[in-house]
Amino acid sequence: MSTSEKKPVDLFEKCWTFTRADEIKAAGYYPYFRPIEENEGPEVQIEGRHMVMAGSNNYLGLTSDPRVKQAAIKAVEKYGTGCSGSRYLTGTLDLHIQLEEKLAYFFHKEACLLYSTGYQTAQGIIPTLVQKGEYIISDRDNHACIVAGNLMAKGAFAEFVRFKHNDMKDLERLLSSLPIEKPKLIASDGVFSTTGTIADLPNLVALAKKFNARVMIDDAHATGVVGKGGRGTASHFGLEKEVDMTMGTFSKTFASLGGFVVGDKPVINYLKHTAPALIFSASPTPASVAAALAALDILEKEPERIKRLIANADKMRKGFNDMGFKVIDGQTGIVPVIIGDDLNTFVFWRALFDAGVFVNAFISPGVPQGMQMLRTSYMATHEDRHLNKILETFGSIGKKLGVIN
Ligand SMILES: Cc1ncc(COP(=O)(O)O)c(C=O)c1O
């Protein structure tokens, strides 16, 4: 058959035949895109129902803090609602510079650069720094934004290789097989977003040193949660000097929207002048930056919030464990309860929703088969009454569905 005789396939064919989401909706189990109508942190209103929120990354509970809200309102009054330009041209406010300086100081690094989201930060840094013939070496379970950066770098003829999740033996095997003289970047989440596991940074940085590699850590779930005063994974292990770049987001602890990277001045200066994700995208809005600045200020002044967050998560880990649930152990604000298959995860999720508890349902292929989970996450502002309600509700549903005895 010649090319002209072949039946043309419409690009949108895949969209018309995509029925998975509708099937789950029809069954009544669809957990995604549920509109929140009111949000007070631990308590929210969803579809007219008052619920306890146990699925947010609002770790320090600052999205509803009056000081953070006021800072955002003031910034809108002073600077307007948007910057209408990239940082490179008309989108730099004094607020952006202030936040960059404060974050660099907070993380004990020379300089900082803001991006419009955390996703854009990783996706922007990696292909800018890792060029043709150079190596990006990535943990298999890294966040999608690192994966996006890796693939962009690969598209521009960088070498992209992955090691088994948090497996330093595999990383060593991989590094020892690569040419020592070639420039390399090892990228890893500091705290892995699905499980809350902390990266084995001491071994990772030792291997980086041995095999001529730089290190970038994504601390989206670590900032304000682990490390001295919430300074993240490098600080948690006392390795702030050894980690070359820490990146993060304002969408979690910082109660806002935007991303950042801290590192040495020449590296930040290079990214500032060469990263397309920065140069060709509008800068974070005045309200976003002001909210993040206020949140950073509160984080520094009220470190007891971190203690409360960790105590809350520890209480939940113990509570789930005591009831017989399978829980991934950890030291962060993330407490995943393993259910083990897609349908049971959805059924459990729906029963929690109906009983007034909101969590996140993670199914395959987002997580490996057998690891389907209800990912719960906590805030410093959860009170015992919220946590007890979550535990009691999990307990009674878990028994009813035969997940626990
Ligand atoms: C590990 C990790 N990195 C980056 C991001 C992206 O951050 P943002 O929400 O600012 O795009 C997230 C958010 O989901 C994350 O979990």
XYZ file of C-alpha atoms and ligand atoms in Angstrom:
421
model
C 0.000 0.000 0.000
C 1.428 3.412 -0.883
C 1.495 6.222 1.691
C -1.395 7.985 -0.006
C -3.618 4.873 0.366
C -3.086 4.547 4.143
C -6.112 5.495 6.274
C -5.366 8.840 7.928
C -5.487 8.792 11.745
C -6.829 11.885 13.478
C -4.575 13.299 16.181
C -7.601 13.550 18.496
C -8.502 9.849 18.128
C -6.883 9.159 21.509
C -9.083 11.808 23.161
C -12.326 10.366 21.785
C -11.430 6.891 22.948
C -10.230 8.027 26.395
C -12.983 6.800 28.738
C -11.161 5.942 31.961
C -12.032 9.122 33.851
C -15.695 8.984 32.779
C -15.975 5.353 33.865
C -14.678 6.207 37.347
C -17.043 9.205 37.482
C -20.004 7.030 36.475
C -19.108 4.598 39.270
C -19.130 7.542 41.706
C -15.486 7.182 42.767
C -13.821 10.045 40.911
C -11.568 11.804 43.458
C -9.996 14.497 41.286
C -10.758 18.142 40.461
C -13.210 18.462 43.364
C -13.853 22.200 43.729
C -13.113 23.612 47.167
C -15.591 26.367 47.998
C -14.100 27.591 51.265
C -10.660 26.950 52.732
C -9.606 27.535 56.320
C -6.658 25.111 56.220
C -7.602 21.999 58.210
C -11.294 22.603 57.506
C -12.722 23.129 54.044
C -16.031 23.150 52.271
C -16.292 20.899 49.231
C -19.516 20.517 47.263
C -21.456 22.103 50.102
C -19.998 19.741 52.706
C -17.864 20.711 55.658
C -14.777 18.464 55.661
C -11.474 17.866 57.413
C -8.622 18.334 54.951
C -5.919 15.660 55.171
C -4.537 15.957 51.671
C -3.029 19.412 51.411
C 0.638 20.401 51.230
C -0.126 23.529 53.261
C 2.335 22.157 55.816
C 2.545 25.082 58.207
C -1.109 26.029 57.727
C -0.199 29.465 56.406
C -2.589 29.815 53.448
C -5.245 31.141 55.812
C -2.909 33.051 58.140
C -4.131 36.675 58.375
C -0.546 38.018 58.089
C 0.059 36.154 54.840
C -3.311 37.229 53.443
C -2.705 40.862 54.396
C 0.740 40.846 52.756
C -0.826 39.626 49.508
C -3.627 42.214 49.665
C -1.148 45.041 50.317
C 1.016 43.922 47.390
C -1.985 43.965 45.048
C -2.822 47.475 46.228
C 0.743 48.674 45.662
C 1.817 46.789 42.516
C -1.435 45.595 40.929
C -2.466 42.066 40.095
C 0.265 40.952 37.707
C 3.735 41.768 36.423
C 2.847 41.471 32.717
C 6.373 40.556 31.763
C 9.239 38.201 32.407
C 11.822 38.815 35.090
C 14.258 39.570 32.300
C 12.373 42.614 31.056
C 9.587 44.409 32.914
C 8.672 41.727 35.430
C 11.179 42.324 38.223
C 9.806 44.070 41.310
C 11.761 45.059 44.386
C 9.693 42.298 46.052
C 11.291 39.625 43.840
C 14.767 40.824 44.787
C 13.861 40.914 48.491
C 12.559 37.362 48.400
C 15.633 36.133 46.494
C 17.959 37.741 49.010
C 16.034 36.372 51.986
C 15.881 32.851 50.572
C 19.600 32.799 49.758
C 20.316 33.893 53.328
C 17.835 31.357 54.759
C 19.413 28.450 52.856
C 22.987 29.621 53.564
C 23.721 29.976 49.841
C 25.154 32.885 47.866
C 22.247 33.582 45.549
C 18.700 32.678 44.602
C 16.512 32.872 41.524
C 12.708 32.819 41.484
C 10.660 31.032 38.841
C 6.910 31.181 38.277
C 6.289 27.644 39.547
C 8.302 24.860 41.135
C 7.642 22.729 38.079
C 9.169 25.346 35.825
C 12.175 25.603 38.135
C 13.372 22.008 37.664
C 12.203 21.821 34.095
C 14.073 25.088 33.457
C 17.310 24.382 35.311
C 18.177 20.923 34.015
C 18.282 21.486 30.231
C 19.939 24.863 30.758
C 22.794 23.417 32.779
C 23.123 19.922 31.343
C 24.098 20.270 27.707
C 25.134 18.094 24.781
C 27.395 15.217 25.845
C 26.907 15.981 29.562
C 25.053 13.734 32.008
C 21.845 14.116 33.983
C 21.569 11.310 36.529
C 18.166 11.041 38.130
C 16.444 8.994 40.845
C 13.695 6.879 39.227
C 11.063 8.264 41.607
C 11.869 11.936 41.113
C 9.007 14.372 40.647
C 7.565 14.899 37.174
C 9.182 18.346 36.897
C 12.659 16.790 37.112
C 11.611 14.162 34.582
C 10.434 16.937 32.241
C 13.801 18.687 32.600
C 15.636 15.428 31.980
C 13.690 14.758 28.804
C 14.291 18.275 27.519
C 18.004 17.885 28.169
C 17.930 14.519 26.410
C 16.172 16.124 23.433
C 19.118 18.511 23.198
C 21.544 15.534 23.183
C 22.502 15.395 26.841
C 22.854 11.881 28.265
C 19.957 10.951 30.588
C 20.361 8.001 32.969
C 18.390 6.868 36.023
C 19.240 4.972 39.187
C 16.964 2.791 41.314
C 14.981 4.765 43.854
C 17.226 6.017 46.666
C 19.592 3.100 45.973
C 23.143 4.323 46.417
C 24.679 1.031 45.306
C 22.891 1.398 41.989
C 23.954 5.037 41.761
C 27.580 4.008 42.349
C 27.312 1.253 39.725
C 25.950 3.790 37.264
C 28.461 6.537 38.025
C 31.409 4.183 37.829
C 30.320 3.198 34.322
C 30.368 6.816 33.064
C 33.425 8.753 31.833
C 34.862 10.480 34.909
C 35.897 13.581 32.957
C 32.387 14.348 31.667
C 30.293 16.987 33.504
C 27.408 15.472 35.451
C 24.390 16.537 37.499
C 22.701 14.223 39.984
C 19.089 15.271 40.632
C 16.982 13.930 43.474
C 13.920 14.909 45.434
C 14.985 15.742 48.990
C 11.708 14.408 50.354
C 9.921 12.199 47.821
C 6.473 13.562 47.226
C 4.479 10.323 47.172
C 5.996 8.454 50.085
C 7.640 11.185 52.176
C 10.933 9.224 52.141
C 14.066 11.343 52.693
C 16.853 10.946 50.105
C 20.072 9.263 51.257
C 21.953 12.503 50.856
C 25.148 11.625 52.779
C 25.915 8.775 50.372
C 24.639 10.671 47.357
C 26.941 13.657 47.905
C 29.900 11.388 48.656
C 29.371 9.619 45.329
C 28.957 12.952 43.543
C 32.320 14.073 44.869
C 34.016 10.811 43.923
C 32.625 10.747 40.383
C 32.780 14.416 39.312
C 29.103 15.253 39.630
C 27.157 18.266 40.902
C 24.030 17.805 43.025
C 20.577 19.367 42.774
C 17.936 18.598 45.386
C 14.221 19.305 44.974
C 13.070 20.346 48.429
C 9.417 21.032 47.584
C 8.255 18.810 50.477
C 11.264 19.418 52.713
C 11.329 23.200 53.023
C 9.736 24.263 56.282
C 9.449 20.612 57.287
C 12.909 19.061 57.803
C 16.336 20.503 58.633
C 17.330 23.174 61.108
C 14.521 25.731 61.233
C 12.974 24.043 58.168
C 16.028 24.620 55.966
C 15.450 21.382 54.116
C 17.230 18.142 53.351
C 20.792 19.471 53.076
C 20.436 21.078 56.493
C 18.803 17.891 57.893
C 22.070 16.048 57.163
C 24.422 18.994 57.805
C 25.380 19.012 54.109
C 24.497 22.542 53.030
C 27.935 23.117 51.492
C 27.975 19.791 49.670
C 24.610 20.243 47.947
C 25.263 22.560 44.997
C 21.674 23.616 44.332
C 18.475 23.335 46.317
C 15.262 24.109 44.506
C 11.765 24.362 45.883
C 8.295 25.745 45.563
C 6.066 28.320 47.218
C 3.015 26.102 46.701
C 3.438 24.122 49.903
C 4.982 25.497 53.122
C 5.115 29.022 51.666
C 1.358 29.180 51.086
C 1.666 30.749 47.660
C 2.704 30.007 44.086
C 6.166 30.103 42.509
C 9.495 28.323 42.564
C 13.090 29.036 43.513
C 16.620 27.731 43.303
C 19.548 28.630 45.562
C 23.213 28.055 44.805
C 26.522 29.717 44.004
C 26.408 33.198 42.480
C 27.919 32.295 39.083
C 25.491 29.378 38.672
C 22.466 31.517 39.524
C 23.772 34.295 37.279
C 24.157 31.815 34.400
C 20.610 30.482 34.869
C 19.294 34.041 35.119
C 20.660 34.917 31.702
C 20.205 31.654 29.827
C 17.185 29.688 31.179
C 14.272 29.908 28.700
C 11.745 28.893 31.395
C 12.688 32.101 33.201
C 13.300 34.456 30.320
C 10.190 33.586 28.316
C 7.630 33.318 31.109
C 5.992 36.068 33.183
C 7.339 36.558 36.685
C 5.457 35.511 39.835
C 2.653 37.938 40.698
C 3.087 40.602 43.401
C 0.564 38.824 45.650
C 2.379 35.488 45.258
C 5.762 36.962 46.128
C 4.457 39.003 49.052
C 2.649 35.962 50.471
C 5.826 33.869 50.204
C 7.838 36.632 51.888
C 5.344 36.783 54.761
C 5.342 32.975 55.063
C 9.154 32.879 55.170
C 9.111 35.510 57.887
C 6.642 33.433 59.951
C 8.689 30.265 59.377
C 11.762 32.017 60.795
C 9.936 33.568 63.754
C 7.736 30.622 64.680
C 9.809 27.437 64.357
C 7.411 25.764 66.806
C 5.067 25.337 63.828
C 7.466 22.746 62.401
C 7.418 20.863 65.702
C 3.629 20.838 65.653
C 3.541 19.600 62.067
C 5.920 16.737 62.830
C 4.106 15.865 66.068
C 0.820 15.773 64.155
C 2.243 13.520 61.437
C 3.862 11.249 64.057
C 0.565 10.920 65.917
C -1.139 9.892 62.666
C 1.579 7.397 61.700
C 1.274 5.753 65.099
C -2.530 5.892 65.026
C -2.753 4.203 61.605
C -0.125 1.636 62.572
C -1.883 0.802 65.850
C -5.110 0.134 63.949
C -3.288 -2.264 61.619
C -3.028 -0.144 58.483
C 0.026 -0.513 56.277
C 1.809 2.835 56.552
C 5.053 3.992 54.972
C 7.267 5.121 57.826
C 8.832 8.577 57.717
C 9.767 11.817 59.413
C 7.899 14.356 57.296
C 4.375 15.731 56.931
C 3.386 12.959 54.478
C 1.758 9.779 55.815
C 0.789 7.320 53.066
C -1.681 4.539 53.878
C -1.252 1.653 51.445
C -4.455 0.089 50.147
C -2.884 -1.979 47.386
C -5.198 -1.832 44.377
C -6.989 0.759 42.276
C -10.625 -0.118 42.988
C -10.260 -0.531 46.758
C -8.371 2.770 46.892
C -11.232 4.542 45.112
C -13.901 2.834 47.255
C -12.051 3.769 50.460
C -11.515 7.314 49.187
C -15.236 7.722 48.439
C -16.264 6.417 51.866
C -13.876 8.901 53.517
C -15.255 11.694 51.364
C -18.836 10.825 52.313
C -17.817 10.803 55.976
C -16.227 14.269 55.713
C -12.509 13.495 55.365
C -10.574 14.564 52.267
C -7.376 12.706 51.306
C -5.578 12.013 48.026
C -6.043 8.755 46.128
C -2.932 7.604 44.232
C -3.432 4.718 41.834
C -1.308 3.048 39.166
C 0.497 3.969 36.999
C 1.136 7.017 39.255
C 2.397 4.522 41.843
C 3.587 0.927 41.228
C 1.070 -1.946 41.413
C 0.507 -2.903 45.034
C 1.435 0.567 46.264
C -1.922 2.216 45.525
C -2.463 4.501 48.467
C -4.428 7.109 50.307
C -1.791 9.757 50.728
C -2.525 11.791 53.814
C -0.588 14.928 54.694
C -0.707 17.196 57.698
C -0.506 20.805 58.799
C 0.840 22.517 61.879
C -2.679 23.880 62.324
C -4.454 20.513 62.533
C -5.855 20.169 66.036
C -6.388 16.914 67.914
C -10.103 17.007 67.103
C -9.259 17.016 63.356
C -6.674 14.256 63.688
C -8.962 12.105 65.855
C -11.781 12.472 63.354
C -9.437 11.320 60.548
C -8.272 8.311 62.588
C -11.765 7.310 63.693
C -13.109 7.603 60.158
C -10.234 5.575 58.677
C -10.730 2.969 61.422
C -14.433 2.433 60.891
C -14.168 2.383 57.070
C -11.060 0.194 57.183
C -12.980 -2.397 59.251
C -16.066 -2.223 57.067
C -14.031 -2.767 53.907
C -11.857 -5.461 55.464
C -8.636 -3.485 55.069
C -8.020 -3.890 58.819
C -9.508 -6.326 61.354
C 8.714 17.295 44.568
C 7.995 18.389 43.851
N 8.693 19.228 43.070
C 8.105 20.221 42.404
C 6.753 20.430 42.478
C 6.128 21.496 41.645
O 5.901 22.646 42.370
P 4.827 23.707 41.874
O 3.519 23.321 42.475
O 5.344 24.993 42.405
O 4.816 23.685 40.394
C 5.980 19.619 43.302
C 4.535 19.877 43.454
O 3.701 19.049 43.291
C 6.608 18.554 43.998
O 5.902 17.718 44.753
